[in-house]
CSV table of C-alpha atoms in Angstrom, one decimal:
chain,number,residue,atom,x,y,z
U,1,MET,CA,36.0,-32.4,-67.7
U,2,ASP,CA,33.9,-31.0,-64.9
U,3,VAL,CA,34.6,-27.2,-64.9
U,4,LYS,CA,33.4,-25.7,-61.6
U,5,VAL,CA,32.7,-22.1,-62.4
U,6,ALA,CA,30.9,-21.3,-59.1
U,7,GLU,CA,33.9,-22.6,-57.0
U,8,SER,CA,36.3,-20.7,-59.2
U,9,ILE,CA,34.5,-17.4,-58.3
U,10,ALA,CA,35.1,-17.9,-54.7
U,11,GLU,CA,38.8,-18.7,-55.2
U,12,LEU,CA,39.3,-15.5,-57.2
U,13,LEU,CA,37.8,-13.3,-54.5
U,14,PHE,CA,40.7,-14.2,-52.2
U,15,SER,CA,43.0,-12.1,-54.5
U,16,LYS,CA,40.5,-10.0,-56.4
U,17,ASP,CA,38.0,-7.4,-55.2
U,18,LEU,CA,35.7,-7.8,-58.4
U,19,VAL,CA,34.9,-10.9,-60.2
U,20,ILE,CA,32.5,-10.5,-63.3
U,21,VAL,CA,30.5,-13.3,-64.8
U,22,PRO,CA,29.9,-12.0,-68.4
U,23,GLY,CA,26.2,-11.6,-69.1
U,24,PHE,CA,25.2,-12.5,-65.6
U,25,GLY,CA,26.6,-10.0,-62.9
U,26,GLY,CA,29.6,-9.2,-60.7
U,27,PHE,CA,30.7,-10.1,-57.1
U,28,VAL,CA,32.1,-7.1,-55.3
U,29,ALA,CA,34.3,-7.5,-52.3
U,30,GLU,CA,34.5,-4.8,-49.8
U,31,GLU,CA,37.1,-4.9,-46.9
U,32,VAL,CA,35.8,-4.7,-43.3
U,33,GLY,CA,38.0,-4.1,-40.3
U,34,ALA,CA,38.0,-6.1,-37.2
U,35,ASP,CA,35.1,-5.6,-34.7
U,36,VAL,CA,34.5,-6.5,-31.1
U,37,ASP,CA,30.8,-7.0,-29.9
U,38,GLN,CA,30.8,-6.9,-26.2
U,39,VAL,CA,27.2,-7.7,-25.9
U,40,LEU,CA,27.4,-10.9,-27.8
U,41,GLY,CA,30.9,-11.6,-26.7
U,42,LYS,CA,32.2,-11.9,-30.3
U,43,ILE,CA,35.4,-10.8,-31.9
U,44,SER,CA,35.3,-10.6,-35.7
U,45,PRO,CA,38.6,-10.4,-37.6
U,46,PRO,CA,39.2,-8.4,-40.7
U,47,SER,CA,37.2,-9.8,-43.7
U,48,LYS,CA,35.6,-9.1,-47.0
U,49,LYS,CA,31.9,-8.3,-47.4
U,50,ILE,CA,30.6,-9.8,-50.7
U,51,LYS,CA,27.9,-8.2,-52.7
U,52,PHE,CA,26.2,-9.1,-56.1
U,53,ASN,CA,25.6,-6.5,-58.7
U,54,ASP,CA,23.6,-7.6,-61.8
U,55,ASN,CA,24.6,-4.5,-63.7
U,56,LEU,CA,28.2,-5.5,-64.0
U,57,ILE,CA,28.0,-7.8,-67.0
U,58,VAL,CA,30.9,-6.6,-69.2
U,59,ASN,CA,33.6,-9.2,-69.7
U,60,ASP,CA,36.9,-8.2,-68.1
U,61,GLY,CA,38.6,-11.6,-68.9
U,62,ILE,CA,39.6,-12.4,-65.3
U,63,LEU,CA,37.3,-15.4,-64.9
U,64,SER,CA,38.0,-16.9,-68.2
U,65,SER,CA,41.8,-16.5,-67.7
U,66,PHE,CA,41.5,-18.3,-64.3
U,67,LEU,CA,39.6,-21.2,-65.9
U,68,MET,CA,42.2,-21.4,-68.7
U,69,ASP,CA,45.1,-21.7,-66.1
U,70,LYS,CA,43.2,-24.0,-63.7
U,71,TYR,CA,41.7,-26.5,-66.1
U,72,SER,CA,44.1,-26.0,-69.2
U,73,LEU,CA,41.3,-24.8,-71.4
U,74,SER,CA,41.4,-22.7,-74.5
U,75,LYS,CA,40.0,-19.2,-74.4
U,76,LEU,CA,37.0,-20.3,-76.6
U,77,SER,CA,36.4,-23.4,-74.3
U,78,ALA,CA,36.5,-21.2,-71.1
U,79,GLU,CA,34.1,-18.7,-72.5
U,80,MET,CA,31.7,-21.5,-73.6
U,81,GLU,CA,31.8,-23.0,-70.0
U,82,ILE,CA,31.0,-19.5,-68.6
U,83,GLU,CA,28.1,-19.1,-71.1
U,84,ASP,CA,26.7,-22.5,-70.2
U,85,PHE,CA,26.9,-21.7,-66.5
U,86,VAL,CA,25.0,-18.4,-67.1
U,87,LYS,CA,22.2,-20.1,-69.0
U,88,ARG,CA,21.8,-22.7,-66.2
U,89,SER,CA,21.8,-20.1,-63.6
U,90,ASN,CA,19.2,-17.9,-65.2
U,91,LYS,CA,16.9,-20.9,-65.7
U,92,LEU,CA,17.1,-21.8,-62.0
U,93,LEU,CA,16.5,-18.2,-60.9
U,94,ASP,CA,13.5,-17.8,-63.1
U,95,GLY,CA,12.1,-21.0,-61.6
U,96,ARG,CA,12.3,-19.6,-58.0
U,97,GLU,CA,15.4,-21.7,-57.3
U,98,ILE,CA,18.4,-20.9,-55.1
U,99,ILE,CA,21.9,-21.0,-56.6
U,100,VAL,CA,24.6,-22.1,-54.0
U,101,PHE,CA,28.1,-20.9,-54.5
U,102,PRO,CA,30.4,-23.1,-52.5
U,103,ASN,CA,32.4,-21.2,-49.8
U,104,LEU,CA,30.7,-18.0,-50.9
U,105,GLY,CA,27.0,-17.7,-50.3
U,106,ARG,CA,23.5,-18.2,-51.9
U,107,LEU,CA,21.8,-16.2,-54.8
U,108,TYR,CA,18.1,-15.9,-55.5
U,109,LYS,CA,15.4,-13.7,-56.8
U,110,ASP,CA,12.5,-12.3,-54.7
U,111,PHE,CA,8.9,-12.1,-55.9
U,112,GLN,CA,9.7,-8.7,-57.4
U,113,GLY,CA,12.5,-10.1,-59.5
U,114,THR,CA,15.3,-8.4,-57.6
U,115,PHE,CA,18.6,-10.3,-57.0
U,116,LYS,CA,19.3,-11.2,-53.3
U,117,PHE,CA,22.7,-12.5,-52.2
U,118,LEU,CA,23.4,-14.0,-48.7
U,119,GLN,CA,27.0,-14.4,-47.8
U,120,ASP,CA,28.0,-17.4,-45.7
U,121,ASN,CA,30.5,-17.4,-42.8
U,122,SER,CA,33.5,-17.9,-45.0
U,123,ASN,CA,36.3,-15.2,-44.8
U,124,HIS,CA,37.9,-14.1,-48.1
U,125,ASN,CA,40.6,-12.0,-46.6
U,126,SER,CA,43.8,-13.7,-47.4
U,127,GLU,CA,45.8,-11.8,-44.7
U,128,VAL,CA,43.9,-13.6,-41.9
U,129,PHE,CA,43.9,-17.0,-43.8
U,130,GLY,CA,40.1,-17.5,-43.5
U,131,LEU,CA,39.9,-16.9,-39.8
U,132,GLY,CA,36.3,-16.8,-38.5
U,133,ASP,CA,34.6,-15.2,-35.6
U,134,VAL,CA,35.9,-15.9,-32.1
U,135,HIS,CA,33.4,-16.1,-29.2
U,136,ALA,CA,34.8,-15.0,-25.7
U,137,ARG,CA,33.5,-13.8,-22.5
U,138,PRO,CA,35.1,-11.5,-19.8
U,139,LEU,CA,36.6,-13.3,-16.8
U,140,ILE,CA,35.1,-12.4,-13.4
U,141,ARG,CA,37.5,-12.9,-10.6
U,142,ASN,CA,36.5,-13.4,-7.0
U,143,THR,CA,37.1,-10.2,-4.9
U,144,ALA,CA,38.3,-12.3,-2.0
U,145,ILE,CA,41.0,-13.9,-4.2
U,146,ASN,CA,41.9,-10.5,-5.6
U,147,ARG,CA,42.4,-9.1,-2.0
U,148,GLN,CA,44.6,-12.0,-1.0
U,149,VAL,CA,46.7,-11.6,-4.2
U,150,ASP,CA,47.1,-7.8,-3.5
U,151,GLN,CA,48.1,-8.4,0.1
U,152,ALA,CA,50.7,-11.0,-1.0
U,153,ASN,CA,52.2,-8.6,-3.6
U,154,ASN,CA,52.1,-5.6,-1.1
U,155,PRO,CA,52.6,-6.8,2.4
U,156,ASN,CA,53.1,-3.3,3.8
U,157,GLN,CA,49.7,-2.2,2.6
U,158,PRO,CA,47.2,-1.7,5.5
U,159,GLN,CA,44.5,-4.4,5.5
U,160,GLU,CA,40.9,-3.3,5.0
U,161,GLU,CA,38.6,-3.8,7.9
U,162,GLN,CA,36.5,-6.9,7.2
U,163,ILE,CA,32.9,-6.9,8.2
U,164,LYS,CA,31.9,-10.0,10.1
U,165,VAL,CA,28.5,-11.4,9.5
U,166,GLY,CA,26.9,-13.0,12.4
U,167,PRO,CA,23.8,-13.0,14.7
U,168,VAL,CA,22.8,-9.6,15.8
U,169,ALA,CA,22.5,-9.1,19.5
U,170,THR,CA,19.1,-7.9,20.7
U,171,THR,CA,18.6,-5.3,23.4
U,172,ASN,CA,16.4,-5.6,26.5
U,173,LEU,CA,14.0,-3.1,25.2
U,174,ARG,CA,13.0,-5.1,22.0
U,175,SER,CA,13.2,-8.6,23.5
U,176,ARG,CA,10.1,-10.1,25.0
U,177,PRO,CA,10.1,-13.0,27.6
U,178,PRO,CA,8.9,-16.2,26.3
U,179,LYS,CA,5.3,-17.2,27.1
U,180,LYS,CA,4.8,-19.8,29.8
U,181,LYS,CA,3.7,-23.2,28.9
U,182,SER,CA,0.6,-22.9,31.2
U,183,GLU,CA,-0.6,-19.8,29.3
U,184,ASN,CA,-0.5,-21.6,26.1
U,185,ASN,CA,-2.6,-24.4,27.5
U,186,ILE,CA,-5.2,-22.0,28.8
U,187,LEU,CA,-5.6,-20.3,25.4
U,188,LEU,CA,-5.9,-23.6,23.6
U,189,ALA,CA,-8.8,-24.8,26.1
U,190,VAL,CA,-10.6,-21.5,25.6
U,191,LEU,CA,-10.6,-21.8,21.8
U,192,MET,CA,-11.7,-25.4,22.0
U,193,ALA,CA,-14.6,-24.6,24.4
U,194,THR,CA,-15.8,-21.8,22.0
U,195,ALA,CA,-15.7,-24.1,19.1
U,196,VAL,CA,-17.8,-26.7,20.9
U,197,PHE,CA,-20.4,-24.1,21.9
U,198,ILE,CA,-20.8,-22.8,18.4
U,199,LEU,CA,-21.3,-26.4,17.0
U,200,PHE,CA,-23.8,-27.2,19.7
U,201,ALA,CA,-25.8,-24.0,19.0
U,202,VAL,CA,-25.9,-24.8,15.3
U,203,VAL,CA,-27.2,-28.3,16.0
U,204,LEU,CA,-29.8,-27.3,18.4
U,205,PHE,CA,-31.4,-24.3,16.5
U,206,LYS,CA,-30.7,-25.4,12.9
U,207,ASP,CA,-34.4,-26.1,12.1
U,208,THR,CA,-35.4,-22.6,13.5
U,209,LEU,CA,-32.7,-20.8,11.5
U,210,PHE,CA,-33.4,-22.6,8.2
U,211,ASN,CA,-37.2,-22.2,8.5
U,212,ASP,CA,-36.9,-18.4,9.1
U,213,GLN,CA,-34.8,-18.0,6.0
U,214,MET,CA,-36.9,-20.1,3.6
U,215,PRO,CA,-39.8,-18.3,1.9
U,216,SER,CA,-43.4,-19.7,2.5
U,217,TYR,CA,-45.4,-21.1,-0.4
U,218,ASN,CA,-49.1,-21.8,-0.6
U,219,SER,CA,-49.7,-25.4,-1.4
U,220,GLU,CA,-52.2,-26.1,-4.2
U,221,VAL,CA,-53.3,-29.3,-5.9
U,222,ILE,CA,-52.8,-29.1,-9.6
U,223,GLU,CA,-55.1,-31.4,-11.6
U,224,ASP,CA,-53.6,-33.8,-14.1
U,225,PRO,CA,-53.8,-32.0,-17.5
U,226,LEU,CA,-54.1,-35.5,-19.3
U,227,ASP,CA,-57.6,-35.8,-17.8
U,228,GLU,CA,-58.8,-32.6,-19.7
U,229,PRO,CA,-60.1,-33.0,-23.3
U,230,VAL,CA,-57.8,-31.7,-26.1
U,231,VAL,CA,-59.3,-28.7,-28.0
U,232,GLN,CA,-58.5,-28.8,-31.7
U,233,THR,CA,-57.7,-25.4,-33.3
U,234,GLU,CA,-57.3,-24.3,-36.8
U,235,ASP,CA,-53.7,-23.4,-36.3
U,236,ASN,CA,-52.5,-26.9,-35.6
U,237,ASP,CA,-51.5,-27.4,-39.2
U,238,GLU,CA,-48.7,-24.9,-38.8
U,239,TYR,CA,-46.8,-27.2,-36.5
U,240,ASP,CA,-46.4,-30.1,-39.0
U,241,GLY,CA,-42.8,-31.2,-39.2
U,242,TRP,CA,-41.9,-29.9,-35.6
U,243,ASP,CA,-41.7,-33.4,-34.2
U,244,ASP,CA,-38.5,-34.9,-32.9
U,245,GLU,CA,-37.8,-37.0,-36.1
U,246,GLY,CA,-37.8,-33.8,-38.3
U,247,VAL,CA,-35.3,-32.0,-36.0
U,248,THR,CA,-33.0,-35.0,-36.1
U,249,GLU,CA,-33.0,-35.0,-39.9
U,250,LEU,CA,-32.1,-31.3,-40.0
U,251,GLU,CA,-29.3,-31.8,-37.6
U,252,GLU,CA,-27.9,-34.7,-39.7
U,253,GLU,CA,-28.1,-32.6,-42.9
U,254,GLU,CA,-26.2,-29.7,-41.2
U,255,VAL,CA,-23.4,-32.2,-40.1
U,256,VAL,CA,-23.1,-33.5,-43.6
U,257,ARG,CA,-23.0,-30.0,-45.1
U,258,GLU,CA,-20.3,-28.9,-42.6
U,259,LYS,CA,-18.2,-31.9,-43.5
U,260,GLU,CA,-18.5,-31.0,-47.1
U,261,ILE,CA,-17.3,-27.4,-46.5
U,262,ARG,CA,-14.3,-28.7,-44.5
U,263,ALA,CA,-13.2,-30.8,-47.4
U,264,TRP,CA,-12.7,-27.8,-49.7
U,265,LYS,CA,-9.3,-26.1,-49.8
U,266,GLU,CA,-8.1,-22.7,-51.1
U,267,ALA,CA,-5.2,-21.5,-53.3
U,268,GLU,CA,-3.9,-18.1,-54.1
U,269,ILE,CA,-2.2,-17.6,-57.4
U,270,VAL,CA,-0.1,-14.5,-58.0
U,271,VAL,CA,-0.8,-13.1,-61.5
U,272,GLY,CA,1.0,-9.7,-61.3
U,273,VAL,CA,3.3,-7.5,-59.2
U,274,PHE,CA,3.0,-3.7,-59.6
U,275,GLY,CA,5.0,-0.8,-58.2
U,276,ASP,CA,2.0,1.5,-59.0
U,277,LYS,CA,-1.1,0.7,-57.1
U,278,LYS,CA,-3.4,2.1,-59.9
U,279,ASN,CA,-2.2,-0.8,-62.1
U,280,ALA,CA,-2.9,-3.3,-59.3
U,281,GLU,CA,-6.4,-1.9,-58.8
U,282,SER,CA,-7.1,-2.2,-62.6
U,283,LEU,CA,-6.1,-5.9,-62.6
U,284,ILE,CA,-8.3,-6.4,-59.4
U,285,LYS,CA,-11.3,-5.0,-61.2
U,286,ARG,CA,-10.6,-7.3,-64.2
U,287,ILE,CA,-10.3,-10.4,-62.0
U,288,ILE,CA,-13.6,-9.6,-60.2
U,289,GLN,CA,-15.5,-8.9,-63.5
U,290,SER,CA,-14.3,-12.5,-64.7
U,291,GLY,CA,-16.0,-14.0,-61.7
U,292,TYR,CA,-13.0,-14.7,-59.5
U,293,GLU,CA,-12.0,-13.5,-56.0
U,294,ALA,CA,-9.1,-11.1,-56.0
U,295,VAL,CA,-6.5,-10.7,-53.2
U,296,SER,CA,-4.0,-7.7,-52.7
U,297,LEU,CA,-0.7,-8.6,-51.1
U,298,ASP,CA,1.4,-5.5,-50.1
U,299,ARG,CA,5.1,-6.1,-49.9
U,300,GLY,CA,6.8,-2.8,-49.1
U,301,THR,CA,6.6,-0.5,-52.1
U,302,ALA,CA,5.3,-3.3,-54.4
U,303,THR,CA,1.7,-4.7,-54.5
U,304,ALA,CA,1.1,-8.3,-55.7
U,305,VAL,CA,-2.3,-9.3,-57.1
U,306,ALA,CA,-3.5,-12.9,-56.6
U,307,VAL,CA,-6.5,-14.9,-57.7
U,308,ARG,CA,-8.1,-17.0,-54.9
U,309,TYR,CA,-10.3,-20.1,-55.6
U,310,ALA,CA,-11.5,-23.1,-53.8
U,311,PHE,CA,-10.7,-26.8,-54.9
U,312,GLU,CA,-11.5,-30.2,-53.6
U,313,THR,CA,-9.0,-32.4,-55.4
U,314,GLU,CA,-5.6,-32.0,-57.0
U,315,ASP,CA,-6.9,-32.4,-60.5
U,316,GLU,CA,-9.5,-29.7,-59.9
U,317,PHE,CA,-6.6,-27.4,-58.6
U,318,ASN,CA,-4.5,-28.0,-61.7
U,319,THR,CA,-7.4,-27.4,-64.1
U,320,LYS,CA,-8.3,-24.1,-62.4
U,321,PHE,CA,-4.6,-23.1,-62.2
U,322,GLU,CA,-4.2,-23.5,-66.0
U,323,LYS,CA,-7.4,-21.6,-66.6
U,324,VAL,CA,-6.1,-18.7,-64.5
U,325,LYS,CA,-2.7,-18.7,-66.3
U,326,LYS,CA,-4.4,-18.7,-69.7
U,327,GLU,CA,-6.8,-15.9,-68.8
U,328,PHE,CA,-4.5,-13.4,-66.9
U,329,ASN,CA,-0.8,-14.3,-67.0
U,330,ASP,CA,1.0,-17.5,-68.3
U,331,LYS,CA,3.8,-16.9,-65.7
U,332,ALA,CA,1.5,-16.9,-62.7
U,333,TRP,CA,2.8,-18.8,-59.8
U,334,VAL,CA,1.4,-20.3,-56.6
U,335,TYR,CA,1.6,-18.1,-53.5
U,336,SER,CA,-0.3,-20.3,-51.0
U,337,LYS,CA,-2.1,-23.7,-51.2
U,338,GLU,CA,-3.9,-25.2,-48.3
C-alpha cells in the first residue's frame, strides 16, 4: 500500500494548527486575515500562513492516528511509515535536495544547514474553502457619462457651463497681413544671385587662396641610400633573430599559449562554513600552506571557505575533488564549476 505521508500533512492542516512529524519537525499554521493591496490590485481572503519548526519533534499522535484512519493501518504500521518517511527526507535534505509537499510547499536546507520552507499558493483555511487571491482594478468612469446620468436623475439641477473648444479669434494688433507673392519672388532671386556670386569667386580665386594657406618647402634631391657602401659595425651581432621570420614564430607561440590557457576551467569547493571569522581565517591559512588557492565567501553572518583549483578534463576535476575532500573535509561540496 502506498502511504502518502506528505499529502496527509497538508490534509491535516485544514483542521489542525499544528502537525508534528516525530523525529523530523512540526508544521505550524498561523491564521492571517483578509488583505487588500490597492497598489497591486489584489484582494487576499483569510488564510493560514504555514511555517516549519525543526525543534517540534515530540510525537503527539495526531499524524499516526490520521494515517491509521485513512489507510486502515495499525498503530505500529503507521509509526513505521512515518519513520521511513523521516529517513528518506533527511537523506534528501543532506544531499542538498528539495522535498515537495503536495498542496503545501517546499522544504530544503541552505548552505548553513538551516531549514527553509516556502509555502505555495494553496489556502488551508477551511472557512473559505481554499479560495485564492482575487485580482481586481478600480473602474474609471467617463466624466461626461457621469454628468449625463446626474442630469437624468436630477432634472431640476442647474447645468454646468460647458467650455467650448474651438479656434481662437485673433485681434488686429497681433495679426500680420500676408506677404505678397511678388515680394517672395524678389527675395528668392536675391538669394540665388548671392549664391552664384560666391561660387564664381571660389572658382576664380581658388589657386590663390590655397597657395597662400599651404606652407612653403625647400626642395632638395636626396641621393639613393642603396648606392652608399654598407658600414659593418661590431654591434650587428646583437640584432640576430630580429628578422620577420623570428617575429612570426613568436606570434604563433603566443597564439598557441593563449589557446592552452583558455582550455583550462576553474572549480570552487566549499570545505567549511563558520559563524566565527577567526575559524575561517585559520582554515584559509591551512589551505594556503597546503599549496592551494583559498576563497572566502561571505553570506550574511556566516563565512564559507572554499578551495579553488584549475582543471582541464572531467577526470582531472574528479581526482582533485577527491583529494581536497580527503585532505580538508569529506563532506565538501561544489560551489561553482566553469
